[in-house]
């Protein structure tokens, strides 16, 4: 830490200035903002506190400068450092503990052991963060003017002057806060969201372009490079020093619900890149996570905001949904058709077709009668299947006495709805017509919400989980716009897709409906030639440095670009909509979806005590993962959406919302056979696996085409056999924040050729997925991390991949997804994957061991009942192989009913002369050896996973 000197003279000058200036006028220019000087420093054993005073005349750039700020620096753990800068008057909005609770203040001192060190200079005040373990390397974060490039810097978006940069002083005004940090030139940044970035999973910090992450929840169907549903002001940065082959990651999280822009760019001719925060409210409450591995950064973020909720094992099954199942009969037909086609269906869903007049908490008395719903859902339950309905954000404003709608009446009585500034109810418009919106800050909202959910379930819709839609919150008119929803008028200002006048015309890139017809059929490797190569996701994007830049061209969607809405109040609650206690929506807009998810989770805990709630939410915020999972929203039936789904899934792992997936086969537009085939296979390796479709588009359930049915059966069978692996990965997420899905570089952080890869991903550490992301091809190029030091074996054939220069061209006919197991892995599996996860769990276990260097493997499996919340008992089984033997041991109190009955050990160089289990030699009929793939197959054993250590030797 540096010593400081006080800037008292400047404070005096400034005081006079503000007193003279009674009416602020906004200069819209930060170039002459004076910054702050630090004084009144008090150090403690957990950090320091000091005052900051404006260091010159107020600039009043986009608001009124605060004269006095308080900075608190807290070494919260050895890996987490908090730097909180707030107005000393405490006027600015801060997120209350009741919404997001954070760990208590540290009880012991980390100031001398923390790997992160806060350094500062007092005047003008600036700080920088370094590592204790690398004091001489570039700071992780550095706000010193001397570290930043010259200004002015031309606009990040050509032609948009508001994206130019001019002045890097700390600005802290009531409506504008700005802080800028230097970053190493072209560093690797991941996260900041929610976004679909044309640059790929690695954010664009390049000279040409850069990125702007706008923080404002918005109902927009999967736009590229624009803000939409969720807001996550956290990034993961990775630095690799080639000279010393050292790779370290760290994280930076701004804890703010305010709207804002976060800009990433490399100014022309600059030696460094930079990140600039431009917030329109709140305070600057930064957390720094030291990693140094990327997985550790994600865990450290989770430890702060909350680890993901426990997921019941059934939620890993396959989910089927669509908008447009006109009746319960049509819904039931899907369940039957899936069964008839022998394609596993675990969870059936309904969209808003379920509702009476589009009203939340209802089912239509004619098309979805309550008692028939009850019978249907109970029959599902009897078959180990589940049901999840949609729940929209807007609640009908039904005031007509001849049209009583209890959820509104009761909510009005309990005073739970968002208000106008004059205390009348704020009325927006959604599918049911005029609507009000729950105010999660009001005292009685939780009680009302729980009651409404209970009444819905009691009325026949006996849901297992809840799907939260439109919760940005979406409103289709601007401002408080009308009154008195009634059954006769559910008109919204649009025609539903699939209704006469609004057909769904779009097909995937390269699809030619004049050849292939309206059923979405296309012939793989047939007569179609795709001339629009810009639509394809090419492998030329791979490799260090090239990824981001070429990625932009390859992935630029010619048709799918949606810009932000402009006005903050457009298409959502107005910024002046008022919450209990006088909070305006401007400050808390970004948390509506989080707060709804939390209230729904707490309601389900009440209604289904002891069970793990399954909630899928559209709008999310830091800590949403504690309460809900997420789907990637209203995507498109396109190859590009298929590709973009991978970066979305990777992003939400950083946000600690790991239970995530895309609308498989695509939502907007018509899918086709080939795309749906590839997508069903890809999503089988993604946490949340749901096929969902737009109203009016051609049907896309997996049984609709023979090839898709086959591909789905194959992939789902693998998924269900790997359930113990999924359950283990998610237990680690819930206990430690460990991300289940990983970018390749997380496991191989010193291999820069992986830093931009987002066409492949890892499930855990051990399963590498290489999907096909383009039409009309039957091979795919894959990169195989480890630079030849890691053995990768084909999941199906068990053959070792021959990857020259780290890449291999893999055969990928339609219906085949390439999956590889890492050498050194030991995966516990269900030996008999069945129609449902429950039946799969009831069968015996098998074990797949992939030896590295012909001797070593290690794996663990977490086992519990898959339902209890929190888990009652669990058991951790450990598999450890060294030269010619495998030891199996376990600890915990959960009694595993099923035995381990089969083992496959890959990488056994020579045929063993004998094989033993628990010291007893096995009969030769109980094992076999395949020399081509060096595979030892053992059957006829029955290993008790609860028992003492068992050794299998060969
Ligand atoms: C700022 O703090 C100084 C003391 O350091 C105090 O005299 C002054 O009134 C404060 N200004 C405001 C606007 O609170
Ligand atoms: C890499 O490490 C070397 C040796 O410590 C150091 O001299 C060099 O500055 C580092 N490079 C970067 C880009 O940090
Ligand atoms: C469902 O189908 C059955 C038999 O076809 C029919 O009797 C019933 O009315 C239908 N129900 C609805 C809600 O359409
Ligand atoms: C709906 O319209 C019908 C016929 O026009 C009318 O009788 C009824 O009162 C209306 N219902 C409501 C709730 O306004
Ligand atoms: C909530 O209830 C408490 C205690 O009854 C009361 O003091 C407070 O004013 C209420 N808050 C709101 C926002 O209604």
Tab-separated table of N, CA and C in Angstrom, residues 667-807:
chain	number	residue	atom	x	y	z
A	667	UNK	N	-36.740	-22.116	-31.618
A	667	UNK	CA	-38.065	-21.575	-31.299
A	667	UNK	C	-38.648	-20.827	-32.508
A	668	UNK	N	-38.172	-19.616	-32.797
A	668	UNK	CA	-38.722	-18.852	-33.921
A	668	UNK	C	-38.445	-19.576	-35.235
A	669	UNK	N	-39.410	-19.530	-36.107
A	669	UNK	CA	-39.220	-20.098	-37.439
A	669	UNK	C	-39.440	-21.600	-37.448
A	670	UNK	N	-39.436	-22.159	-38.659
A	670	UNK	CA	-39.574	-23.601	-38.830
A	670	UNK	C	-38.207	-24.239	-38.751
A	671	UNK	N	-38.144	-25.375	-38.114
A	671	UNK	CA	-36.895	-26.124	-38.125
A	671	UNK	C	-36.862	-27.014	-39.371
A	672	UNK	N	-35.825	-27.798	-39.519
A	672	UNK	CA	-35.882	-28.876	-40.507
A	672	UNK	C	-35.261	-30.121	-39.893
A	673	UNK	N	-35.408	-31.214	-40.625
A	673	UNK	CA	-35.022	-32.516	-40.097
A	673	UNK	C	-33.551	-32.536	-39.677
A	674	UNK	N	-32.715	-31.969	-40.528
A	674	UNK	CA	-31.285	-32.056	-40.277
A	674	UNK	C	-30.873	-31.228	-39.052
A	675	UNK	N	-31.385	-30.010	-38.973
A	675	UNK	CA	-31.057	-29.154	-37.833
A	675	UNK	C	-31.581	-29.773	-36.534
A	676	UNK	N	-32.806	-30.271	-36.584
A	676	UNK	CA	-33.413	-30.827	-35.372
A	676	UNK	C	-32.651	-32.085	-34.925
A	677	UNK	N	-32.199	-32.850	-35.903
A	677	UNK	CA	-31.412	-34.047	-35.618
A	677	UNK	C	-30.127	-33.660	-34.867
A	678	UNK	N	-29.385	-32.704	-35.435
A	678	UNK	CA	-28.117	-32.298	-34.811
A	678	UNK	C	-28.361	-31.683	-33.432
A	679	UNK	N	-29.451	-30.939	-33.318
A	679	UNK	CA	-29.693	-30.186	-32.080
A	679	UNK	C	-30.144	-31.119	-30.947
A	680	UNK	N	-30.987	-32.092	-31.284
A	680	UNK	CA	-31.392	-33.057	-30.246
A	680	UNK	C	-30.157	-33.769	-29.689
A	681	UNK	N	-29.185	-34.009	-30.564
A	681	UNK	CA	-27.978	-34.698	-30.097
A	681	UNK	C	-27.081	-33.783	-29.273
A	682	UNK	N	-26.958	-32.542	-29.702
A	682	UNK	CA	-26.132	-31.600	-28.928
A	682	UNK	C	-26.738	-31.375	-27.540
A	683	UNK	N	-28.051	-31.118	-27.502
A	683	UNK	CA	-28.679	-30.783	-26.217
A	683	UNK	C	-28.671	-31.956	-25.237
A	684	UNK	N	-28.461	-33.162	-25.738
A	684	UNK	CA	-28.352	-34.311	-24.829
A	684	UNK	C	-27.110	-34.194	-23.946
A	685	UNK	N	-26.203	-33.269	-24.294
A	685	UNK	CA	-24.980	-33.071	-23.496
A	685	UNK	C	-24.967	-31.699	-22.823
A	686	UNK	N	-26.159	-31.161	-22.645
A	686	UNK	CA	-26.347	-29.830	-22.066
A	686	UNK	C	-27.218	-30.011	-20.814
A	687	UNK	N	-27.020	-29.206	-19.773
A	687	UNK	CA	-27.743	-29.485	-18.519
A	687	UNK	C	-29.267	-29.551	-18.651
A	688	UNK	N	-29.866	-28.519	-19.218
A	688	UNK	CA	-31.327	-28.479	-19.333
A	688	UNK	C	-31.684	-28.794	-20.777
A	689	UNK	N	-32.436	-29.879	-20.976
A	689	UNK	CA	-32.641	-30.466	-22.305
A	689	UNK	C	-34.132	-30.401	-22.640
A	690	UNK	N	-34.511	-29.355	-23.359
A	690	UNK	CA	-35.925	-29.172	-23.698
A	690	UNK	C	-36.081	-28.792	-25.165
A	691	UNK	N	-37.013	-29.457	-25.822
A	691	UNK	CA	-37.415	-29.123	-27.185
A	691	UNK	C	-38.623	-28.196	-27.056
A	692	UNK	N	-38.534	-27.017	-27.698
A	692	UNK	CA	-39.632	-26.052	-27.590
A	692	UNK	C	-39.768	-25.301	-28.902
A	693	UNK	N	-40.996	-24.904	-29.215
A	693	UNK	CA	-41.302	-24.426	-30.560
A	693	UNK	C	-42.321	-23.309	-30.509
A	694	UNK	N	-42.259	-22.492	-31.530
A	694	UNK	CA	-43.185	-21.366	-31.673
A	694	UNK	C	-44.542	-21.833	-32.180
A	695	UNK	N	-45.554	-21.094	-31.811
A	695	UNK	CA	-46.888	-21.313	-32.371
A	695	UNK	C	-46.831	-21.068	-33.882
A	696	UNK	N	-47.470	-21.949	-34.625
A	696	UNK	CA	-47.570	-21.748	-36.066
A	696	UNK	C	-46.437	-22.336	-36.882
A	697	UNK	N	-45.332	-22.688	-36.226
A	697	UNK	CA	-44.222	-23.318	-36.959
A	697	UNK	C	-44.532	-24.807	-37.125
A	698	UNK	N	-43.844	-25.455	-38.060
A	698	UNK	CA	-44.072	-26.892	-38.247
A	698	UNK	C	-43.702	-27.629	-36.958
A	699	UNK	N	-44.326	-28.767	-36.758
A	699	UNK	CA	-44.074	-29.550	-35.539
A	699	UNK	C	-42.642	-30.040	-35.512
A	700	UNK	N	-42.058	-30.117	-34.339
A	700	UNK	CA	-40.645	-30.525	-34.248
A	700	UNK	C	-40.366	-31.460	-33.083
A	701	UNK	N	-41.414	-32.142	-32.584
A	701	UNK	CA	-41.127	-33.146	-31.562
A	701	UNK	C	-40.209	-34.195	-32.188
A	702	UNK	N	-39.369	-34.825	-31.388
A	702	UNK	CA	-38.336	-35.678	-31.995
A	702	UNK	C	-38.879	-36.901	-32.741
A	703	UNK	N	-40.150	-37.251	-32.526
A	703	UNK	CA	-40.661	-38.425	-33.256
A	703	UNK	C	-41.124	-38.069	-34.663
A	704	UNK	N	-41.097	-36.775	-35.039
A	704	UNK	CA	-41.702	-36.365	-36.310
A	704	UNK	C	-40.941	-36.853	-37.535
A	705	UNK	N	-39.660	-37.146	-37.392
A	705	UNK	CA	-38.857	-37.658	-38.505
A	705	UNK	C	-38.123	-38.911	-37.986
A	706	UNK	N	-38.024	-39.919	-38.820
A	706	UNK	CA	-37.349	-41.151	-38.385
A	706	UNK	C	-35.912	-40.871	-37.968
A	707	UNK	N	-35.215	-40.059	-38.757
A	707	UNK	CA	-33.795	-39.846	-38.441
A	707	UNK	C	-33.638	-39.120	-37.108
A	708	UNK	N	-34.561	-38.194	-36.841
A	708	UNK	CA	-34.469	-37.446	-35.586
A	708	UNK	C	-34.833	-38.359	-34.412
A	709	UNK	N	-35.811	-39.218	-34.640
A	709	UNK	CA	-36.192	-40.178	-33.594
A	709	UNK	C	-35.007	-41.070	-33.239
A	710	UNK	N	-34.334	-41.581	-34.273
A	710	UNK	CA	-33.166	-42.446	-34.024
A	710	UNK	C	-32.059	-41.700	-33.307
A	711	UNK	N	-31.780	-40.505	-33.813
A	711	UNK	CA	-30.693	-39.711	-33.216
A	711	UNK	C	-31.016	-39.399	-31.766
A	712	UNK	N	-32.292	-39.118	-31.487
A	712	UNK	CA	-32.694	-38.760	-30.133
A	712	UNK	C	-32.590	-39.963	-29.204
A	713	UNK	N	-33.084	-41.115	-29.666
A	713	UNK	CA	-32.984	-42.315	-28.818
A	713	UNK	C	-31.527	-42.598	-28.448
A	714	UNK	N	-30.648	-42.494	-29.435
A	714	UNK	CA	-29.229	-42.763	-29.181
A	714	UNK	C	-28.667	-41.790	-28.147
A	715	UNK	N	-28.902	-40.493	-28.387
A	715	UNK	CA	-28.275	-39.484	-27.523
A	715	UNK	C	-28.885	-39.499	-26.122
A	716	UNK	N	-30.197	-39.698	-26.043
A	716	UNK	CA	-30.830	-39.701	-24.712
A	716	UNK	C	-30.375	-40.926	-23.926
A	717	UNK	N	-30.192	-42.011	-24.625
A	717	UNK	CA	-29.715	-43.220	-23.939
A	717	UNK	C	-28.330	-42.975	-23.331
A	718	UNK	N	-27.467	-42.313	-24.073
A	718	UNK	CA	-26.139	-41.982	-23.517
A	718	UNK	C	-26.308	-41.031	-22.335
A	719	UNK	N	-27.178	-40.050	-22.504
A	719	UNK	CA	-27.394	-39.080	-21.420
A	719	UNK	C	-27.849	-39.791	-20.143
A	720	UNK	N	-28.792	-40.719	-20.291
A	720	UNK	CA	-29.311	-41.368	-19.089
A	720	UNK	C	-28.279	-42.333	-18.493
A	721	UNK	N	-27.449	-42.894	-19.348
A	721	UNK	CA	-26.396	-43.754	-18.785
A	721	UNK	C	-25.389	-42.905	-18.007
A	722	UNK	N	-25.235	-41.645	-18.428
A	722	UNK	CA	-24.280	-40.757	-17.753
A	722	UNK	C	-24.907	-39.970	-16.595
A	723	UNK	N	-26.141	-40.283	-16.244
A	723	UNK	CA	-26.807	-39.524	-15.165
A	723	UNK	C	-25.975	-39.406	-13.891
A	724	UNK	N	-25.314	-40.494	-13.439
A	724	UNK	CA	-24.523	-40.332	-12.210
A	724	UNK	C	-23.433	-39.259	-12.357
A	725	UNK	N	-22.928	-39.111	-13.564
A	725	UNK	CA	-21.916	-38.079	-13.829
A	725	UNK	C	-22.547	-36.685	-13.739
A	726	UNK	N	-23.717	-36.516	-14.366
A	726	UNK	CA	-24.436	-35.235	-14.283
A	726	UNK	C	-24.756	-34.884	-12.831
A	727	UNK	N	-25.250	-35.884	-12.118
A	727	UNK	CA	-25.652	-35.646	-10.722
A	727	UNK	C	-24.424	-35.231	-9.896
A	728	UNK	N	-23.307	-35.867	-10.164
A	728	UNK	CA	-22.067	-35.524	-9.445
A	728	UNK	C	-21.617	-34.106	-9.790
A	729	UNK	N	-21.662	-33.782	-11.075
A	729	UNK	CA	-21.252	-32.421	-11.480
A	729	UNK	C	-22.143	-31.366	-10.829
A	730	UNK	N	-23.441	-31.638	-10.770
A	730	UNK	CA	-24.350	-30.645	-10.186
A	730	UNK	C	-24.273	-30.625	-8.660
A	731	UNK	N	-23.908	-31.746	-8.057
A	731	UNK	CA	-23.679	-31.708	-6.600
A	731	UNK	C	-22.482	-30.807	-6.309
A	732	UNK	N	-21.454	-30.919	-7.129
A	732	UNK	CA	-20.280	-30.055	-6.940
A	732	UNK	C	-20.628	-28.595	-7.186
A	733	UNK	N	-21.557	-28.345	-8.091
A	733	UNK	CA	-22.008	-26.969	-8.317
A	733	UNK	C	-22.751	-26.462	-7.079
A	734	UNK	N	-23.632	-27.277	-6.532
A	734	UNK	CA	-24.444	-26.827	-5.394
A	734	UNK	C	-23.625	-26.720	-4.109
A	735	UNK	N	-22.576	-27.507	-4.010
A	735	UNK	CA	-21.759	-27.467	-2.786
A	735	UNK	C	-20.616	-26.467	-2.881
A	736	UNK	N	-20.100	-26.239	-4.111
A	736	UNK	CA	-18.890	-25.432	-4.236
A	736	UNK	C	-18.918	-24.422	-5.369
A	737	UNK	N	-19.967	-24.458	-6.185
A	737	UNK	CA	-20.008	-23.528	-7.315
A	737	UNK	C	-19.194	-23.969	-8.515
A	738	UNK	N	-18.749	-25.220	-8.528
A	738	UNK	CA	-17.930	-25.717	-9.649
A	738	UNK	C	-18.787	-25.811	-10.912
A	739	UNK	N	-18.351	-25.227	-12.014
A	739	UNK	CA	-19.188	-25.248	-13.214
A	739	UNK	C	-19.243	-26.629	-13.865
A	740	UNK	N	-20.431	-27.173	-14.088
A	740	UNK	CA	-20.527	-28.483	-14.742
A	740	UNK	C	-20.057	-28.463	-16.193
A	741	UNK	N	-20.406	-27.415	-16.930
A	741	UNK	CA	-19.992	-27.332	-18.335
A	741	UNK	C	-18.804	-26.373	-18.409
A	742	UNK	N	-17.780	-26.765	-19.141
A	742	UNK	CA	-16.547	-25.975	-19.148
A	742	UNK	C	-16.057	-25.716	-20.567
A	743	UNK	N	-15.536	-24.530	-20.745
A	743	UNK	CA	-14.801	-24.263	-21.979
A	743	UNK	C	-13.527	-25.110	-21.941
A	744	UNK	N	-13.014	-25.447	-23.108
A	744	UNK	CA	-11.842	-26.338	-23.163
A	744	UNK	C	-10.662	-25.756	-22.395
A	745	UNK	N	-10.495	-24.427	-22.481
A	745	UNK	CA	-9.304	-23.831	-21.866
A	745	UNK	C	-9.358	-23.868	-20.342
A	746	UNK	N	-10.548	-24.051	-19.733
A	746	UNK	CA	-10.602	-24.133	-18.266
A	746	UNK	C	-9.721	-25.284	-17.768
A	747	UNK	N	-9.732	-26.370	-18.550
A	747	UNK	CA	-8.961	-27.544	-18.141
A	747	UNK	C	-7.526	-27.485	-18.665
A	748	UNK	N	-7.305	-26.645	-19.672
A	748	UNK	CA	-5.986	-26.564	-20.307
A	748	UNK	C	-5.607	-25.093	-20.460
A	749	UNK	N	-5.394	-24.408	-19.329
A	749	UNK	CA	-5.287	-22.933	-19.376
A	749	UNK	C	-4.002	-22.406	-19.992
A	750	UNK	N	-3.037	-23.289	-20.261
A	750	UNK	CA	-1.795	-22.798	-20.884
A	750	UNK	C	-1.770	-23.098	-22.383
A	751	UNK	N	-2.940	-23.380	-22.971
A	751	UNK	CA	-2.986	-23.684	-24.404
A	751	UNK	C	-3.796	-22.605	-25.120
A	752	UNK	N	-3.119	-21.536	-25.522
A	752	UNK	CA	-3.850	-20.380	-26.064
A	752	UNK	C	-4.688	-20.699	-27.294
A	753	UNK	N	-4.358	-21.767	-27.999
A	753	UNK	CA	-5.175	-22.110	-29.168
A	753	UNK	C	-6.604	-22.485	-28.758
A	754	UNK	N	-6.834	-22.663	-27.447
A	754	UNK	CA	-8.179	-23.015	-26.974
A	754	UNK	C	-8.985	-21.805	-26.516
A	755	UNK	N	-8.340	-20.657	-26.356
A	755	UNK	CA	-9.001	-19.550	-25.655
A	755	UNK	C	-10.269	-19.059	-26.354
A	756	UNK	N	-10.323	-19.235	-27.677
A	756	UNK	CA	-11.499	-18.749	-28.408
A	756	UNK	C	-12.452	-19.877	-28.794
A	757	UNK	N	-12.157	-21.088	-28.366
A	757	UNK	CA	-12.975	-22.216	-28.837
A	757	UNK	C	-14.335	-22.223	-28.151
A	758	UNK	N	-15.388	-22.143	-28.949
A	758	UNK	CA	-16.736	-22.309	-28.404
A	758	UNK	C	-17.617	-23.127	-29.344
A	759	UNK	N	-16.967	-23.894	-30.218
A	759	UNK	CA	-17.725	-24.838	-31.041
A	759	UNK	C	-17.717	-26.222	-30.405
A	760	UNK	N	-16.851	-26.377	-29.395
A	760	UNK	CA	-16.783	-27.619	-28.627
A	760	UNK	C	-16.850	-27.230	-27.158
A	761	UNK	N	-17.181	-28.195	-26.308
A	761	UNK	CA	-17.203	-27.911	-24.877
A	761	UNK	C	-16.966	-29.195	-24.107
A	762	UNK	N	-16.669	-29.017	-22.835
A	762	UNK	CA	-16.450	-30.164	-21.954
A	762	UNK	C	-17.619	-30.288	-20.990
A	763	UNK	N	-18.087	-31.513	-20.792
A	763	UNK	CA	-19.023	-31.799	-19.707
A	763	UNK	C	-18.148	-32.273	-18.560
A	764	UNK	N	-18.076	-31.477	-17.498
A	764	UNK	CA	-17.119	-31.760	-16.442
A	764	UNK	C	-15.714	-31.636	-16.997
A	765	UNK	N	-14.804	-32.426	-16.423
A	765	UNK	CA	-13.424	-32.375	-16.909
A	765	UNK	C	-13.179	-33.422	-17.969
A	766	UNK	N	-14.104	-34.392	-18.078
A	766	UNK	CA	-13.745	-35.645	-18.736
A	766	UNK	C	-14.441	-35.963	-20.048
A	767	UNK	N	-15.473	-35.204	-20.403
A	767	UNK	CA	-16.198	-35.543	-21.629
A	767	UNK	C	-16.141	-34.367	-22.582
A	768	UNK	N	-15.590	-34.619	-23.743
A	768	UNK	CA	-15.418	-33.584	-24.768
A	768	UNK	C	-16.474	-33.796	-25.847
A	769	UNK	N	-17.265	-32.753	-26.112
A	769	UNK	CA	-18.337	-32.848	-27.102
A	769	UNK	C	-17.953	-32.009	-28.324
A	770	UNK	N	-18.022	-32.631	-29.482
A	770	UNK	CA	-17.659	-31.969	-30.745
A	770	UNK	C	-18.853	-32.078	-31.690
A	771	UNK	N	-19.792	-31.146	-31.575
A	771	UNK	CA	-21.025	-31.259	-32.363
A	771	UNK	C	-20.833	-30.772	-33.793
A	772	UNK	N	-21.755	-31.148	-34.646
A	772	UNK	CA	-21.834	-30.568	-35.994
A	772	UNK	C	-22.721	-29.337	-35.905
A	773	UNK	N	-22.235	-28.225	-36.445
A	773	UNK	CA	-22.952	-26.953	-36.319
A	773	UNK	C	-23.312	-26.351	-37.672
A	774	UNK	N	-23.121	-27.126	-38.737
A	774	UNK	CA	-23.422	-26.635	-40.084
A	774	UNK	C	-24.194	-27.700	-40.847
A	775	UNK	N	-25.003	-27.259	-41.824
A	775	UNK	CA	-25.759	-28.239	-42.597
A	775	UNK	C	-24.915	-28.912	-43.661
A	776	UNK	N	-25.429	-30.063	-44.085
A	776	UNK	CA	-24.932	-30.690	-45.299
A	776	UNK	C	-23.470	-31.115	-45.208
A	777	UNK	N	-23.044	-31.496	-44.024
A	777	UNK	CA	-21.691	-32.036	-43.887
A	777	UNK	C	-21.759	-33.338	-43.107
A	778	UNK	N	-20.775	-34.162	-43.261
A	778	UNK	CA	-20.779	-35.423	-42.532
A	778	UNK	C	-19.436	-35.684	-41.860
A	779	UNK	N	-18.665	-34.616	-41.699
A	779	UNK	CA	-17.476	-34.746	-40.864
A	779	UNK	C	-17.272	-33.417	-40.156
A	780	UNK	N	-16.533	-33.465	-39.080
A	780	UNK	CA	-16.325	-32.251	-38.311
A	780	UNK	C	-14.886	-32.256	-37.806
A	781	UNK	N	-14.298	-31.075	-37.821
A	781	UNK	CA	-12.943	-30.982	-37.294
A	781	UNK	C	-13.016	-30.668	-35.809
A	782	UNK	N	-12.225	-31.358	-35.037
A	782	UNK	CA	-12.224	-31.126	-33.599
A	782	UNK	C	-10.819	-30.854	-33.115
A	783	UNK	N	-10.727	-30.023	-32.087
A	783	UNK	CA	-9.438	-29.795	-31.467
A	783	UNK	C	-9.377	-30.685	-30.237
A	784	UNK	N	-8.242	-31.286	-29.996
A	784	UNK	CA	-8.097	-32.205	-28.865
A	784	UNK	C	-7.037	-31.666	-27.914
A	785	UNK	N	-7.500	-31.071	-26.805
A	785	UNK	CA	-6.588	-30.371	-25.904
A	785	UNK	C	-5.563	-31.305	-25.278
A	786	UNK	N	-4.491	-30.710	-24.805
A	786	UNK	CA	-3.476	-31.490	-24.114
A	786	UNK	C	-2.183	-31.594	-24.889
A	787	UNK	N	-2.210	-31.092	-26.129
A	787	UNK	CA	-0.998	-31.069	-26.953
A	787	UNK	C	-0.297	-32.418	-26.994
A	788	UNK	N	-1.121	-33.440	-27.177
A	788	UNK	CA	-0.564	-34.770	-27.337
A	788	UNK	C	-0.245	-35.469	-26.027
A	789	UNK	N	-0.346	-34.772	-24.919
A	789	UNK	CA	-0.032	-35.390	-23.620
A	789	UNK	C	-1.254	-36.050	-22.991
A	790	UNK	N	-2.433	-35.806	-23.590
A	790	UNK	CA	-3.675	-36.364	-23.038
A	790	UNK	C	-4.276	-37.307	-24.063
A	791	UNK	N	-4.680	-38.470	-23.602
A	791	UNK	CA	-5.321	-39.440	-24.479
A	791	UNK	C	-6.823	-39.154	-24.534
A	792	UNK	N	-7.368	-39.051	-25.723
A	792	UNK	CA	-8.818	-38.903	-25.877
A	792	UNK	C	-9.354	-40.133	-26.587
A	793	UNK	N	-10.352	-40.765	-25.985
A	793	UNK	CA	-10.912	-41.985	-26.596
A	793	UNK	C	-12.351	-41.744	-27.032
A	794	UNK	N	-12.676	-42.303	-28.167
A	794	UNK	CA	-14.029	-42.205	-28.704
A	794	UNK	C	-15.002	-42.899	-27.754
A	795	UNK	N	-16.076	-42.196	-27.409
A	795	UNK	CA	-17.034	-42.751	-26.446
A	795	UNK	C	-17.679	-44.031	-26.963
A	796	UNK	N	-17.852	-44.143	-28.280
A	796	UNK	CA	-18.581	-45.275	-28.854
A	796	UNK	C	-17.659	-46.450	-29.154
A	797	UNK	N	-16.544	-46.152	-29.841
A	797	UNK	CA	-15.672	-47.243	-30.294
A	797	UNK	C	-14.534	-47.503	-29.312
A	798	UNK	N	-14.279	-46.550	-28.453
A	798	UNK	CA	-13.179	-46.603	-27.488
A	798	UNK	C	-11.808	-46.466	-28.139
A	799	UNK	N	-11.794	-46.182	-29.426
A	799	UNK	CA	-10.504	-45.999	-30.114
A	799	UNK	C	-9.858	-44.683	-29.682
A	800	UNK	N	-8.558	-44.696	-29.598
A	800	UNK	CA	-7.816	-43.476	-29.253
A	800	UNK	C	-7.795	-42.547	-30.465
A	801	UNK	N	-8.073	-41.274	-30.236
A	801	UNK	CA	-8.067	-40.297	-31.327
A	801	UNK	C	-6.636	-40.015	-31.755
A	802	UNK	N	-6.441	-40.021	-33.063
A	802	UNK	CA	-5.128	-39.625	-33.574
A	802	UNK	C	-5.252	-38.183	-34.028
A	803	UNK	N	-4.800	-37.294	-33.177
A	803	UNK	CA	-4.909	-35.872	-33.486
A	803	UNK	C	-3.534	-35.334	-33.815
A	804	UNK	N	-3.331	-35.045	-35.102
A	804	UNK	CA	-2.036	-34.461	-35.449
A	804	UNK	C	-2.158	-32.957	-35.269
A	805	UNK	N	-1.153	-32.350	-34.711
A	805	UNK	CA	-1.191	-30.918	-34.379
A	805	UNK	C	-2.400	-30.566	-33.520
A	806	UNK	N	-2.888	-31.549	-32.774
A	806	UNK	CA	-3.978	-31.252	-31.851
A	806	UNK	C	-5.362	-31.265	-32.456
A	807	UNK	N	-5.478	-31.460	-33.761
A	807	UNK	CA	-6.828	-31.507	-34.331
A	807	UNK	C	-7.028	-32.805	-35.094
